[in-house]
Amino acid sequence: MCTSVENLYSDLDSSSCDLSYVHTDDEDSRSSSHGASPSSSLDQPSSPAICQDSATPEQKKKRRGRGKSEVAVHVVKKNRRMKANDRERNRMHNLNDALDKLRNVLPAFPDDTKLTKIETLRFAHNYIWALSETIRIADQCQEKSRDPSLMLPGMGRVADAPSPGSDAFSWLSSASTSSSPSYCTSNPSSPAVSEDYGFLQADSLYSYHNFATNIY
DNA sequence: TAGGCCATCTGGTCCT
DNA sequence: AGGACCAGATGGCCTA
């Protein structure tokens, strides 16, 4: 992908463009002064306008007068840039590999559509929260069951508490998401889900399900 | 065709 | 000095 820029390098190598376009002394002074301004890339080699020689006659004269050592410096800079590009590419590939591994441990969606990067991160966030919340509530269940006086009407015993792998957890693996859910930005430590045991009831379980799979 | 997503390049900054 | 990380820019692809 993005072959245009790659072609650009081959263009440079095939000298369809002047080598001095790779990096000029003038660009050095510009880049060091303005930082990463939005328009800075227009001056960069990746700009499609790179091969449109808009240099003034004075600048062209200056280029022609460039000595061998100066050309060598530019070749070194070009090589450094290419190496940096290579590292950056590998870095992003590693990042994508990690995202793929994260996708693989998340419940698969029925339609088997691949989650986008942001969806993956948000879904993972909610998924982790849901799992930790389930553990916390199961622990609470266990504690309260030890003290019968704390039992609420209709509340089950410890054995009734859901455990990972049980049907009560099926919502985690049968997750489906609406097309435009709203992303939960609440802190996992302060969940928006009711803390009583009612969430184990069908209707509450449904909202819990929706929350856990809310990836936006 | 507009908008979303993605890969890539790039220069700046920070760290070792 | 060189590498890692980051954010901005750009262009390609896909879909509604």
PDB file of C-alpha atoms (C1' of nucleotides) in Angstrom:
ATOM      1  CA  MET A   1       0.000   0.000   0.000  1.00  0.00           C
ATOM      2  CA  CYS A   2       0.937   3.635  -0.325  1.00  0.00           C
ATOM      3  CA  THR A   3       3.039   2.791  -3.281  1.00  0.00           C
ATOM      4  CA  SER A   4       3.164   6.354  -4.392  1.00  0.00           C
ATOM      5  CA  VAL A   5       5.734   7.203  -1.790  1.00  0.00           C
ATOM      6  CA  GLU A   6       7.650   4.044  -2.438  1.00  0.00           C
ATOM      7  CA  ASN A   7       7.632   4.930  -6.084  1.00  0.00           C
ATOM      8  CA  LEU A   8       8.870   8.248  -5.013  1.00  0.00           C
ATOM      9  CA  TYR A   9      12.011   6.692  -3.699  1.00  0.00           C
ATOM     10  CA  SER A  10      12.479   4.730  -6.853  1.00  0.00           C
ATOM     11  CA  ASP A  11      11.894   7.935  -8.716  1.00  0.00           C
ATOM     12  CA  LEU A  12      14.584   9.545  -6.694  1.00  0.00           C
ATOM     13  CA  ASP A  13      16.876   6.655  -7.291  1.00  0.00           C
ATOM     14  CA  SER A  14      16.212   6.737 -10.966  1.00  0.00           C
ATOM     15  CA  SER A  15      16.951  10.443 -10.829  1.00  0.00           C
ATOM     16  CA  SER A  16      13.681  11.472 -12.357  1.00  0.00           C
ATOM     17  CA  CYS A  17      13.851  14.012  -9.576  1.00  0.00           C
ATOM     18  CA  ASP A  18      16.900  15.835  -8.423  1.00  0.00           C
ATOM     19  CA  LEU A  19      18.572  14.183  -5.466  1.00  0.00           C
ATOM     20  CA  SER A  20      18.616  17.505  -3.725  1.00  0.00           C
ATOM     21  CA  TYR A  21      14.883  17.124  -3.227  1.00  0.00           C
ATOM     22  CA  VAL A  22      15.519  14.486  -0.657  1.00  0.00           C
ATOM     23  CA  HIS A  23      16.601  17.055   1.790  1.00  0.00           C
ATOM     24  CA  THR A  24      17.935  20.527   1.259  1.00  0.00           C
ATOM     25  CA  ASP A  25      19.790  22.805   3.586  1.00  0.00           C
ATOM     26  CA  ASP A  26      16.922  25.228   3.279  1.00  0.00           C
ATOM     27  CA  GLU A  27      14.559  22.536   4.511  1.00  0.00           C
ATOM     28  CA  ASP A  28      16.891  21.931   7.432  1.00  0.00           C
ATOM     29  CA  SER A  29      16.539  25.451   8.633  1.00  0.00           C
ATOM     30  CA  ARG A  30      12.789  25.438   8.065  1.00  0.00           C
ATOM     31  CA  SER A  31      12.092  22.204   9.868  1.00  0.00           C
ATOM     32  CA  SER A  32      14.141  23.167  12.856  1.00  0.00           C
ATOM     33  CA  SER A  33      12.284  26.397  13.264  1.00  0.00           C
ATOM     34  CA  HIS A  34       8.621  25.597  12.726  1.00  0.00           C
ATOM     35  CA  GLY A  35       8.367  22.178  14.303  1.00  0.00           C
ATOM     36  CA  ALA A  36       5.523  19.896  13.224  1.00  0.00           C
ATOM     37  CA  SER A  37       3.233  22.461  11.780  1.00  0.00           C
ATOM     38  CA  PRO A  38       0.291  21.152   9.747  1.00  0.00           C
ATOM     39  CA  SER A  39       1.757  22.534   6.569  1.00  0.00           C
ATOM     40  CA  SER A  40       5.210  21.161   7.137  1.00  0.00           C
ATOM     41  CA  SER A  41       4.498  18.029   5.201  1.00  0.00           C
ATOM     42  CA  LEU A  42       3.944  20.067   2.103  1.00  0.00           C
ATOM     43  CA  ASP A  43       7.638  20.657   2.089  1.00  0.00           C
ATOM     44  CA  GLN A  44       8.404  17.018   2.589  1.00  0.00           C
ATOM     45  CA  PRO A  45       9.448  14.575  -0.068  1.00  0.00           C
ATOM     46  CA  SER A  46       6.197  12.674   0.330  1.00  0.00           C
ATOM     47  CA  SER A  47       4.308  15.571  -1.117  1.00  0.00           C
ATOM     48  CA  PRO A  48       3.015  14.834  -4.591  1.00  0.00           C
ATOM     49  CA  ALA A  49       4.391  18.191  -5.645  1.00  0.00           C
ATOM     50  CA  ILE A  50       7.900  16.954  -5.097  1.00  0.00           C
ATOM     51  CA  CYS A  51       8.620  16.423  -8.738  1.00  0.00           C
ATOM     52  CA  GLN A  52       7.316  19.795  -9.702  1.00  0.00           C
ATOM     53  CA  ASP A  53      10.504  21.812  -9.657  1.00  0.00           C
ATOM     54  CA  SER A  54       9.323  25.116  -8.282  1.00  0.00           C
ATOM     55  CA  ALA A  55      12.785  26.255  -7.268  1.00  0.00           C
ATOM     56  CA  THR A  56      13.868  29.702  -8.241  1.00  0.00           C
ATOM     57  CA  PRO A  57      16.698  30.049 -10.775  1.00  0.00           C
ATOM     58  CA  GLU A  58      18.894  31.101  -7.900  1.00  0.00           C
ATOM     59  CA  GLN A  59      18.115  27.926  -6.021  1.00  0.00           C
ATOM     60  CA  LYS A  60      18.738  25.815  -9.100  1.00  0.00           C
ATOM     61  CA  LYS A  61      22.065  27.506  -9.560  1.00  0.00           C
ATOM     62  CA  LYS A  62      22.873  26.742  -5.946  1.00  0.00           C
ATOM     63  CA  ARG A  63      21.973  23.101  -6.476  1.00  0.00           C
ATOM     64  CA  ARG A  64      24.149  22.749  -9.511  1.00  0.00           C
ATOM     65  CA  GLY A  65      27.032  24.179  -7.580  1.00  0.00           C
ATOM     66  CA  ARG A  66      26.707  21.555  -4.873  1.00  0.00           C
ATOM     67  CA  GLY A  67      29.955  19.782  -4.135  1.00  0.00           C
ATOM     68  CA  LYS A  68      30.479  16.052  -3.865  1.00  0.00           C
ATOM     69  CA  SER A  69      30.692  16.120  -0.093  1.00  0.00           C
ATOM     70  CA  GLU A  70      27.380  17.877   0.059  1.00  0.00           C
ATOM     71  CA  VAL A  71      25.808  15.246  -2.141  1.00  0.00           C
ATOM     72  CA  ALA A  72      27.293  12.588   0.112  1.00  0.00           C
ATOM     73  CA  VAL A  73      25.695  14.220   3.122  1.00  0.00           C
ATOM     74  CA  HIS A  74      22.358  14.057   1.393  1.00  0.00           C
ATOM     75  CA  VAL A  75      22.858  10.433   0.527  1.00  0.00           C
ATOM     76  CA  VAL A  76      23.630   9.716   4.169  1.00  0.00           C
ATOM     77  CA  LYS A  77      20.528  11.591   5.237  1.00  0.00           C
ATOM     78  CA  LYS A  78      18.466   9.733   2.707  1.00  0.00           C
ATOM     79  CA  ASN A  79      19.759   6.405   3.972  1.00  0.00           C
ATOM     80  CA  ARG A  80      19.041   7.408   7.540  1.00  0.00           C
ATOM     81  CA  ARG A  81      15.510   8.354   6.558  1.00  0.00           C
ATOM     82  CA  MET A  82      14.957   5.066   4.807  1.00  0.00           C
ATOM     83  CA  LYS A  83      16.222   3.171   7.835  1.00  0.00           C
ATOM     84  CA  ALA A  84      13.959   5.191  10.084  1.00  0.00           C
ATOM     85  CA  ASN A  85      11.034   4.492   7.792  1.00  0.00           C
ATOM     86  CA  ASP A  86      11.833   0.801   7.951  1.00  0.00           C
ATOM     87  CA  ARG A  87      11.922   0.836  11.736  1.00  0.00           C
ATOM     88  CA  GLU A  88       8.694   2.771  11.907  1.00  0.00           C
ATOM     89  CA  ARG A  89       7.045   0.298   9.564  1.00  0.00           C
ATOM     90  CA  ASN A  90       8.193  -2.613  11.721  1.00  0.00           C
ATOM     91  CA  ARG A  91       7.049  -0.828  14.830  1.00  0.00           C
ATOM     92  CA  MET A  92       3.579  -0.362  13.411  1.00  0.00           C
ATOM     93  CA  HIS A  93       3.527  -3.989  12.259  1.00  0.00           C
ATOM     94  CA  ASN A  94       4.348  -5.081  15.806  1.00  0.00           C
ATOM     95  CA  LEU A  95       1.591  -2.878  17.092  1.00  0.00           C
ATOM     96  CA  ASN A  96      -0.850  -4.423  14.638  1.00  0.00           C
ATOM     97  CA  ASP A  97       0.291  -7.923  15.600  1.00  0.00           C
ATOM     98  CA  ALA A  98      -0.440  -7.119  19.228  1.00  0.00           C
ATOM     99  CA  LEU A  99      -3.861  -5.828  18.234  1.00  0.00           C
ATOM    100  CA  ASP A 100      -4.526  -9.046  16.322  1.00  0.00           C
ATOM    101  CA  LYS A 101      -3.615 -11.094  19.380  1.00  0.00           C
ATOM    102  CA  LEU A 102      -5.948  -8.966  21.437  1.00  0.00           C
ATOM    103  CA  ARG A 103      -8.737  -9.542  18.893  1.00  0.00           C
ATOM    104  CA  ASN A 104      -8.154 -13.273  19.131  1.00  0.00           C
ATOM    105  CA  VAL A 105      -8.732 -13.409  22.877  1.00  0.00           C
ATOM    106  CA  LEU A 106     -11.868 -11.317  22.686  1.00  0.00           C
ATOM    107  CA  PRO A 107     -15.212 -12.976  22.084  1.00  0.00           C
ATOM    108  CA  ALA A 108     -15.866 -13.291  18.391  1.00  0.00           C
ATOM    109  CA  PHE A 109     -18.809 -11.518  16.947  1.00  0.00           C
ATOM    110  CA  PRO A 110     -21.423 -13.648  15.192  1.00  0.00           C
ATOM    111  CA  ASP A 111     -20.964 -12.014  11.844  1.00  0.00           C
ATOM    112  CA  ASP A 112     -17.226 -12.507  12.250  1.00  0.00           C
ATOM    113  CA  THR A 113     -16.467  -8.971  11.224  1.00  0.00           C
ATOM    114  CA  LYS A 114     -13.028  -7.776  12.121  1.00  0.00           C
ATOM    115  CA  LEU A 115     -13.027  -5.117  14.778  1.00  0.00           C
ATOM    116  CA  THR A 116     -11.286  -1.910  13.906  1.00  0.00           C
ATOM    117  CA  LYS A 117      -8.368  -0.798  16.034  1.00  0.00           C
ATOM    118  CA  ILE A 118     -10.368   1.585  18.141  1.00  0.00           C
ATOM    119  CA  GLU A 119     -13.212  -0.904  18.463  1.00  0.00           C
ATOM    120  CA  THR A 120     -10.779  -3.570  19.619  1.00  0.00           C
ATOM    121  CA  LEU A 121      -9.348  -1.345  22.331  1.00  0.00           C
ATOM    122  CA  ARG A 122     -12.732  -0.186  23.554  1.00  0.00           C
ATOM    123  CA  PHE A 123     -14.207  -3.645  23.490  1.00  0.00           C
ATOM    124  CA  ALA A 124     -11.219  -5.015  25.393  1.00  0.00           C
ATOM    125  CA  HIS A 125     -11.627  -2.287  27.974  1.00  0.00           C
ATOM    126  CA  ASN A 126     -15.272  -3.126  28.579  1.00  0.00           C
ATOM    127  CA  TYR A 127     -14.622  -6.840  28.409  1.00  0.00           C
ATOM    128  CA  ILE A 128     -11.944  -6.680  31.090  1.00  0.00           C
ATOM    129  CA  TRP A 129     -14.173  -4.551  33.231  1.00  0.00           C
ATOM    130  CA  ALA A 130     -17.059  -6.995  32.845  1.00  0.00           C
ATOM    131  CA  LEU A 131     -14.917  -9.967  33.783  1.00  0.00           C
ATOM    132  CA  SER A 132     -13.453  -8.276  36.848  1.00  0.00           C
ATOM    133  CA  GLU A 133     -16.905  -7.106  37.846  1.00  0.00           C
ATOM    134  CA  THR A 134     -18.224 -10.616  37.568  1.00  0.00           C
ATOM    135  CA  ILE A 135     -15.462 -11.913  39.791  1.00  0.00           C
ATOM    136  CA  ARG A 136     -16.095  -9.175  42.323  1.00  0.00           C
ATOM    137  CA  ILE A 137     -19.791  -9.911  42.469  1.00  0.00           C
ATOM    138  CA  ALA A 138     -19.187 -13.634  42.698  1.00  0.00           C
ATOM    139  CA  ASP A 139     -16.923 -12.960  45.665  1.00  0.00           C
ATOM    140  CA  GLN A 140     -19.630 -10.860  47.275  1.00  0.00           C
ATOM    141  CA  CYS A 141     -22.052 -13.674  46.685  1.00  0.00           C
ATOM    142  CA  GLN A 142     -19.739 -16.033  48.437  1.00  0.00           C
ATOM    143  CA  GLU A 143     -19.252 -13.766  51.448  1.00  0.00           C
ATOM    144  CA  LYS A 144     -22.930 -13.103  51.926  1.00  0.00           C
ATOM    145  CA  SER A 145     -23.841 -16.727  51.618  1.00  0.00           C
ATOM    146  CA  ARG A 146     -21.659 -17.451  54.616  1.00  0.00           C
ATOM    147  CA  ASP A 147     -23.942 -15.179  56.663  1.00  0.00           C
ATOM    148  CA  PRO A 148     -27.542 -16.382  56.172  1.00  0.00           C
ATOM    149  CA  SER A 149     -28.862 -13.237  57.867  1.00  0.00           C
ATOM    150  CA  LEU A 150     -27.638 -11.242  54.892  1.00  0.00           C
ATOM    151  CA  MET A 151     -29.521 -13.385  52.445  1.00  0.00           C
ATOM    152  CA  LEU A 152     -32.049 -11.452  50.408  1.00  0.00           C
ATOM    153  CA  PRO A 153     -35.348 -12.944  49.406  1.00  0.00           C
ATOM    154  CA  GLY A 154     -34.960 -14.994  46.284  1.00  0.00           C
ATOM    155  CA  MET A 155     -31.184 -14.831  46.409  1.00  0.00           C
ATOM    156  CA  GLY A 156     -29.347 -17.957  45.525  1.00  0.00           C
ATOM    157  CA  ARG A 157     -26.614 -19.711  47.428  1.00  0.00           C
ATOM    158  CA  VAL A 158     -22.948 -19.753  46.604  1.00  0.00           C
ATOM    159  CA  ALA A 159     -23.452 -22.650  44.324  1.00  0.00           C
ATOM    160  CA  ASP A 160     -25.821 -20.512  42.328  1.00  0.00           C
ATOM    161  CA  ALA A 161     -23.242 -17.849  41.670  1.00  0.00           C
ATOM    162  CA  PRO A 162     -22.023 -17.851  38.122  1.00  0.00           C
ATOM    163  CA  SER A 163     -18.593 -19.125  37.361  1.00  0.00           C
ATOM    164  CA  PRO A 164     -16.536 -18.560  34.270  1.00  0.00           C
ATOM    165  CA  GLY A 165     -17.582 -21.037  31.671  1.00  0.00           C
ATOM    166  CA  SER A 166     -21.081 -21.395  33.022  1.00  0.00           C
ATOM    167  CA  ASP A 167     -24.166 -20.399  31.087  1.00  0.00           C
ATOM    168  CA  ALA A 168     -24.388 -17.206  33.098  1.00  0.00           C
ATOM    169  CA  PHE A 169     -21.257 -16.100  31.275  1.00  0.00           C
ATOM    170  CA  SER A 170     -22.504 -16.959  27.877  1.00  0.00           C
ATOM    171  CA  TRP A 171     -23.219 -13.303  27.193  1.00  0.00           C
ATOM    172  CA  LEU A 172     -19.493 -12.691  27.158  1.00  0.00           C
ATOM    173  CA  SER A 173     -18.884 -15.024  24.311  1.00  0.00           C
ATOM    174  CA  SER A 174     -22.069 -14.500  22.395  1.00  0.00           C
ATOM    175  CA  ALA A 175     -21.527 -10.789  22.230  1.00  0.00           C
ATOM    176  CA  SER A 176     -23.048  -8.798  19.469  1.00  0.00           C
ATOM    177  CA  THR A 177     -22.995  -5.083  19.159  1.00  0.00           C
ATOM    178  CA  SER A 178     -25.303  -2.495  17.796  1.00  0.00           C
ATOM    179  CA  SER A 179     -24.124  -0.550  14.823  1.00  0.00           C
ATOM    180  CA  SER A 180     -23.721   2.669  16.716  1.00  0.00           C
ATOM    181  CA  PRO A 181     -23.387   2.036  20.400  1.00  0.00           C
ATOM    182  CA  SER A 182     -22.126   4.703  22.725  1.00  0.00           C
ATOM    183  CA  TYR A 183     -18.735   4.141  24.234  1.00  0.00           C
ATOM    184  CA  CYS A 184     -18.718   3.792  27.983  1.00  0.00           C
ATOM    185  CA  THR A 185     -16.221   6.227  29.365  1.00  0.00           C
ATOM    186  CA  SER A 186     -17.003   5.501  32.954  1.00  0.00           C
ATOM    187  CA  ASN A 187     -14.328   4.215  35.221  1.00  0.00           C
ATOM    188  CA  PRO A 188     -14.496   0.453  35.620  1.00  0.00           C
ATOM    189  CA  SER A 189     -14.258   0.951  39.332  1.00  0.00           C
ATOM    190  CA  SER A 190     -17.503   2.846  39.251  1.00  0.00           C
ATOM    191  CA  PRO A 191     -19.652   0.771  36.994  1.00  0.00           C
ATOM    192  CA  ALA A 192     -22.928   1.933  35.616  1.00  0.00           C
ATOM    193  CA  VAL A 193     -24.386  -1.486  36.299  1.00  0.00           C
ATOM    194  CA  SER A 194     -26.500  -2.133  39.327  1.00  0.00           C
ATOM    195  CA  GLU A 195     -24.479  -3.721  42.080  1.00  0.00           C
ATOM    196  CA  ASP A 196     -27.251  -5.817  43.528  1.00  0.00           C
ATOM    197  CA  TYR A 197     -27.681  -9.381  42.474  1.00  0.00           C
ATOM    198  CA  GLY A 198     -30.480  -8.433  40.204  1.00  0.00           C
ATOM    199  CA  PHE A 199     -28.040  -8.185  37.344  1.00  0.00           C
ATOM    200  CA  LEU A 200     -28.126 -11.922  37.218  1.00  0.00           C
ATOM    201  CA  GLN A 201     -31.767 -11.727  36.276  1.00  0.00           C
ATOM    202  CA  ALA A 202     -32.539 -11.940  32.624  1.00  0.00           C
ATOM    203  CA  ASP A 203     -33.379  -8.282  31.986  1.00  0.00           C
ATOM    204  CA  SER A 204     -30.418  -6.970  33.916  1.00  0.00           C
ATOM    205  CA  LEU A 205     -28.202  -9.514  32.324  1.00  0.00           C
ATOM    206  CA  TYR A 206     -29.265  -8.095  29.034  1.00  0.00           C
ATOM    207  CA  SER A 207     -28.126  -4.599  29.968  1.00  0.00           C
ATOM    208  CA  TYR A 208     -24.953  -6.007  31.439  1.00  0.00           C
ATOM    209  CA  HIS A 209     -24.372  -7.763  28.192  1.00  0.00           C
ATOM    210  CA  ASN A 210     -24.902  -4.571  26.278  1.00  0.00           C
ATOM    211  CA  PHE A 211     -22.541  -2.691  28.521  1.00  0.00           C
ATOM    212  CA  ALA A 212     -19.788  -5.232  28.258  1.00  0.00           C
ATOM    213  CA  THR A 213     -20.029  -5.305  24.518  1.00  0.00           C
ATOM    214  CA  ASN A 214     -20.361  -1.591  24.175  1.00  0.00           C
ATOM    215  CA  ILE A 215     -17.279  -0.770  22.221  1.00  0.00           C
ATOM    216  CA  TYR A 216     -17.850   2.881  21.510  1.00  0.00           C
TER     217      TYR A 216
ATOM    218  C1'  DT B   1     -19.162  10.779  -3.662  1.00  0.00           C
ATOM    219  C1'  DA B   2     -18.246  11.629   1.159  1.00  0.00           C
ATOM    220  C1'  DG B   3     -16.504   9.602   5.123  1.00  0.00           C
ATOM    221  C1'  DG B   4     -14.088   6.007   7.738  1.00  0.00           C
ATOM    222  C1'  DC B   5     -10.167   3.156   8.214  1.00  0.00           C
ATOM    223  C1'  DC B   6      -5.644   2.045   7.283  1.00  0.00           C
ATOM    224  C1'  DA B   7      -0.566   2.013   5.899  1.00  0.00           C
ATOM    225  C1'  DT B   8       3.119   4.754   5.213  1.00  0.00           C
ATOM    226  C1'  DC B   9       6.245   8.685   5.347  1.00  0.00           C
ATOM    227  C1'  DT B  10       8.062  12.358   7.887  1.00  0.00           C
ATOM    228  C1'  DG B  11      10.133  15.541  11.330  1.00  0.00           C
ATOM    229  C1'  DG B  12      10.297  16.519  16.151  1.00  0.00           C
ATOM    230  C1'  DT B  13      11.272  15.008  20.764  1.00  0.00           C
ATOM    231  C1'  DC B  14      12.920  12.098  24.292  1.00  0.00           C
ATOM    232  C1'  DC B  15      15.788   8.462  25.937  1.00  0.00           C
ATOM    233  C1'  DT B  16      19.856   5.407  26.206  1.00  0.00           C
TER     234       DT B  16
ATOM    235  C1'  DA C   1      24.473   9.373  17.682  1.00  0.00           C
ATOM    236  C1'  DG C   2      20.969   6.405  16.967  1.00  0.00           C
ATOM    237  C1'  DG C   3      16.654   4.299  18.160  1.00  0.00           C
ATOM    238  C1'  DA C   4      11.850   4.577  19.957  1.00  0.00           C
ATOM    239  C1'  DC C   5       7.849   7.018  20.136  1.00  0.00           C
ATOM    240  C1'  DC C   6       4.576  10.309  18.595  1.00  0.00           C
ATOM    241  C1'  DA C   7       1.481  13.140  15.848  1.00  0.00           C
ATOM    242  C1'  DG C   8       0.451  15.243  11.409  1.00  0.00           C
ATOM    243  C1'  DA C   9      -0.106  14.616   6.528  1.00  0.00           C
ATOM    244  C1'  DT C  10      -1.203  11.975   2.557  1.00  0.00           C
ATOM    245  C1'  DG C  11      -3.192   8.707  -0.521  1.00  0.00           C
ATOM    246  C1'  DG C  12      -5.544   4.205  -1.348  1.00  0.00           C
ATOM    247  C1'  DC C  13      -9.411   1.229  -0.513  1.00  0.00           C
ATOM    248  C1'  DC C  14     -14.018   0.279   0.835  1.00  0.00           C
ATOM    249  C1'  DT C  15     -18.803   1.146   1.920  1.00  0.00           C
ATOM    250  C1'  DA C  16     -23.236   3.500   2.600  1.00  0.00           C
TER     251       DA C  16
END
